[in-house]
Amino acid sequence: MEDREISRAVIGRLPRYYRYLGELLDAGVERISSNDLSKKMHVTASQIRQDLNNFGGFGQQGYGYNVKYLYTEIGKILGLNRPHNMIIIGAGNLGQALANYASFEKNGFILKGLFDVNSRLEGVAIRGVPIRMMDELKDFVSQSDIEIAALTIPKSKAIEVAEMLIENGIRAIWNFAHTDLNLPEDIIVENVHLSDSLMRLSYTISRYQEDHGK
């Protein structure tokens, strides 16, 4: 594959391709055309072909796509062909919900630690991973091969904790704190605002009700 810039819109669609192809694989489907895939994903066949052509195409004229091969190749593009060790900072409801999400491990994201300031949670295990106190975090990160840190903490603490993680070698942060993190350019940050999704849903509901006189 050529070393060229791929648009964020294309990259944003890759996990959907991977998920749908995984479902097809589980259903025993061996091959699929771009037209059939487009019906499942509600993306045009032309868009699918354009997206995949960024990475070499993968399809054959008159045959379509080999589901297992395409699933494997998209997994490689997404970096899912190797494990990624991660930790969660903040073991409240959201942090524990993330820790309990077993599909992470299926895709190679291995939870190595949970951290919190609440002493009542110390030692409580989530799927076999004990919750540790924040004063253990720096040593744990510096001594472990951790790639990703998920932040499910109040926004007032997010920047301070993120900076400490960076100082100790973390290069990727999955941020659920209710603030955007402006960190050095070489740090990869994925900001997740759950309330934004709800507000987009609210907007769509409101427009629907207006259009239908409700």
mmCIF file of C-alpha atoms in Angstrom, residues 45-138:
data_model
loop_
_atom_site.group_PDB
_atom_site.id
_atom_site.type_symbol
_atom_site.label_atom_id
_atom_site.label_comp_id
_atom_site.label_asym_id
_atom_site.label_seq_id
_atom_site.Cartn_x
_atom_site.Cartn_y
_atom_site.Cartn_z
ATOM 1 C CA ALA A 45 -21.307 0.382 -3.411
ATOM 2 C CA SER A 46 -19.254 3.090 -5.097
ATOM 3 C CA GLN A 47 -18.229 4.485 -1.695
ATOM 4 C CA ILE A 48 -17.200 1.028 -0.487
ATOM 5 C CA ARG A 49 -15.032 0.471 -3.567
ATOM 6 C CA GLN A 50 -13.463 3.924 -3.228
ATOM 7 C CA ASP A 51 -12.739 3.366 0.464
ATOM 8 C CA LEU A 52 -11.135 -0.018 -0.063
ATOM 9 C CA ASN A 53 -9.156 1.173 -3.094
ATOM 10 C CA ASN A 54 -7.235 3.409 -0.692
ATOM 11 C CA PHE A 55 -5.702 0.212 0.666
ATOM 12 C CA GLY A 56 -5.365 -1.847 -2.496
ATOM 13 C CA GLY A 57 -8.948 -2.761 -3.368
ATOM 14 C CA PHE A 58 -9.175 -6.438 -2.243
ATOM 15 C CA GLY A 59 -12.020 -7.288 -4.648
ATOM 16 C CA GLN A 60 -12.124 -9.327 -7.864
ATOM 17 C CA GLN A 61 -14.205 -8.419 -10.901
ATOM 18 C CA GLY A 62 -17.205 -10.741 -11.104
ATOM 19 C CA TYR A 63 -16.446 -12.335 -7.724
ATOM 20 C CA GLY A 64 -16.721 -9.576 -5.142
ATOM 21 C CA TYR A 65 -14.882 -9.789 -1.850
ATOM 22 C CA ASN A 66 -13.649 -12.830 0.014
ATOM 23 C CA VAL A 67 -15.168 -12.104 3.446
ATOM 24 C CA LYS A 68 -12.494 -13.812 5.577
ATOM 25 C CA TYR A 69 -9.624 -12.242 3.613
ATOM 26 C CA LEU A 70 -11.133 -8.749 3.673
ATOM 27 C CA TYR A 71 -11.940 -9.054 7.388
ATOM 28 C CA THR A 72 -8.342 -10.071 8.101
ATOM 29 C CA GLU A 73 -6.838 -7.312 5.956
ATOM 30 C CA ILE A 74 -8.996 -4.567 7.472
ATOM 31 C CA GLY A 75 -8.032 -5.907 10.900
ATOM 32 C CA LYS A 76 -4.368 -5.446 9.950
ATOM 33 C CA ILE A 77 -5.030 -1.903 8.704
ATOM 34 C CA LEU A 78 -6.720 -1.117 12.034
ATOM 35 C CA GLY A 79 -3.776 -2.619 13.911
ATOM 36 C CA LEU A 80 -5.890 -5.423 15.355
ATOM 37 C CA ASN A 81 -3.426 -8.139 14.360
ATOM 38 C CA ARG A 82 -1.437 -7.510 17.539
ATOM 39 C CA PRO A 83 -2.445 -6.907 21.161
ATOM 40 C CA HIS A 84 -2.720 -3.426 22.699
ATOM 41 C CA ASN A 85 -2.321 -3.224 26.471
ATOM 42 C CA MET A 86 -4.561 -0.641 28.112
ATOM 43 C CA ILE A 87 -5.504 0.780 31.484
ATOM 44 C CA ILE A 88 -8.594 2.605 32.719
ATOM 45 C CA ILE A 89 -8.282 5.627 34.988
ATOM 46 C CA GLY A 90 -11.494 6.051 36.956
ATOM 47 C CA ALA A 91 -13.286 2.933 38.211
ATOM 48 C CA GLY A 92 -16.747 4.430 38.677
ATOM 49 C CA ASN A 93 -19.806 3.275 36.751
ATOM 50 C CA LEU A 94 -18.437 4.126 33.305
ATOM 51 C CA GLY A 95 -14.960 2.796 34.017
ATOM 52 C CA GLN A 96 -16.346 -0.486 35.323
ATOM 53 C CA ALA A 97 -18.714 -0.760 32.353
ATOM 54 C CA LEU A 98 -15.759 -0.402 29.968
ATOM 55 C CA ALA A 99 -13.769 -2.948 31.966
ATOM 56 C CA ASN A 100 -16.661 -5.423 31.716
ATOM 57 C CA TYR A 101 -16.909 -5.099 27.927
ATOM 58 C CA ALA A 102 -15.489 -8.458 26.861
ATOM 59 C CA SER A 103 -15.358 -7.600 23.146
ATOM 60 C CA PHE A 104 -12.305 -5.415 23.752
ATOM 61 C CA GLU A 105 -10.179 -8.494 24.365
ATOM 62 C CA LYS A 106 -11.651 -10.229 21.317
ATOM 63 C CA ASN A 107 -10.227 -7.366 19.243
ATOM 64 C CA GLY A 108 -6.867 -7.424 21.007
ATOM 65 C CA PHE A 109 -7.316 -4.664 23.602
ATOM 66 C CA ILE A 110 -6.027 -6.206 26.824
ATOM 67 C CA LEU A 111 -7.036 -4.538 30.087
ATOM 68 C CA LYS A 112 -4.028 -4.569 32.409
ATOM 69 C CA GLY A 113 -5.133 -2.217 35.176
ATOM 70 C CA LEU A 114 -7.866 -0.050 36.701
ATOM 71 C CA PHE A 115 -7.157 2.950 38.915
ATOM 72 C CA ASP A 116 -9.255 5.138 41.192
ATOM 73 C CA VAL A 117 -8.986 7.456 44.211
ATOM 74 C CA ASN A 118 -11.832 5.789 46.130
ATOM 75 C CA SER A 119 -10.223 3.593 48.796
ATOM 76 C CA ARG A 120 -13.430 1.544 49.110
ATOM 77 C CA LEU A 121 -12.767 0.184 45.617
ATOM 78 C CA GLU A 122 -9.196 -0.901 46.332
ATOM 79 C CA GLY A 123 -8.721 -4.577 45.514
ATOM 80 C CA VAL A 124 -12.140 -5.031 43.915
ATOM 81 C CA ALA A 125 -11.609 -7.128 40.783
ATOM 82 C CA ILE A 126 -13.352 -6.489 37.459
ATOM 83 C CA ARG A 127 -13.057 -9.550 35.234
ATOM 84 C CA GLY A 128 -9.982 -10.596 37.186
ATOM 85 C CA VAL A 129 -8.267 -7.179 37.115
ATOM 86 C CA PRO A 130 -7.963 -5.561 40.574
ATOM 87 C CA ILE A 131 -8.654 -1.860 41.085
ATOM 88 C CA ARG A 132 -5.541 -0.054 42.297
ATOM 89 C CA MET A 133 -5.129 3.336 43.894
ATOM 90 C CA MET A 134 -3.932 6.348 41.915
ATOM 91 C CA ASP A 135 -0.695 6.580 43.898
ATOM 92 C CA GLU A 136 0.327 3.289 42.250
ATOM 93 C CA LEU A 137 -0.321 4.547 38.732
ATOM 94 C CA LYS A 138 3.041 6.118 37.926
#
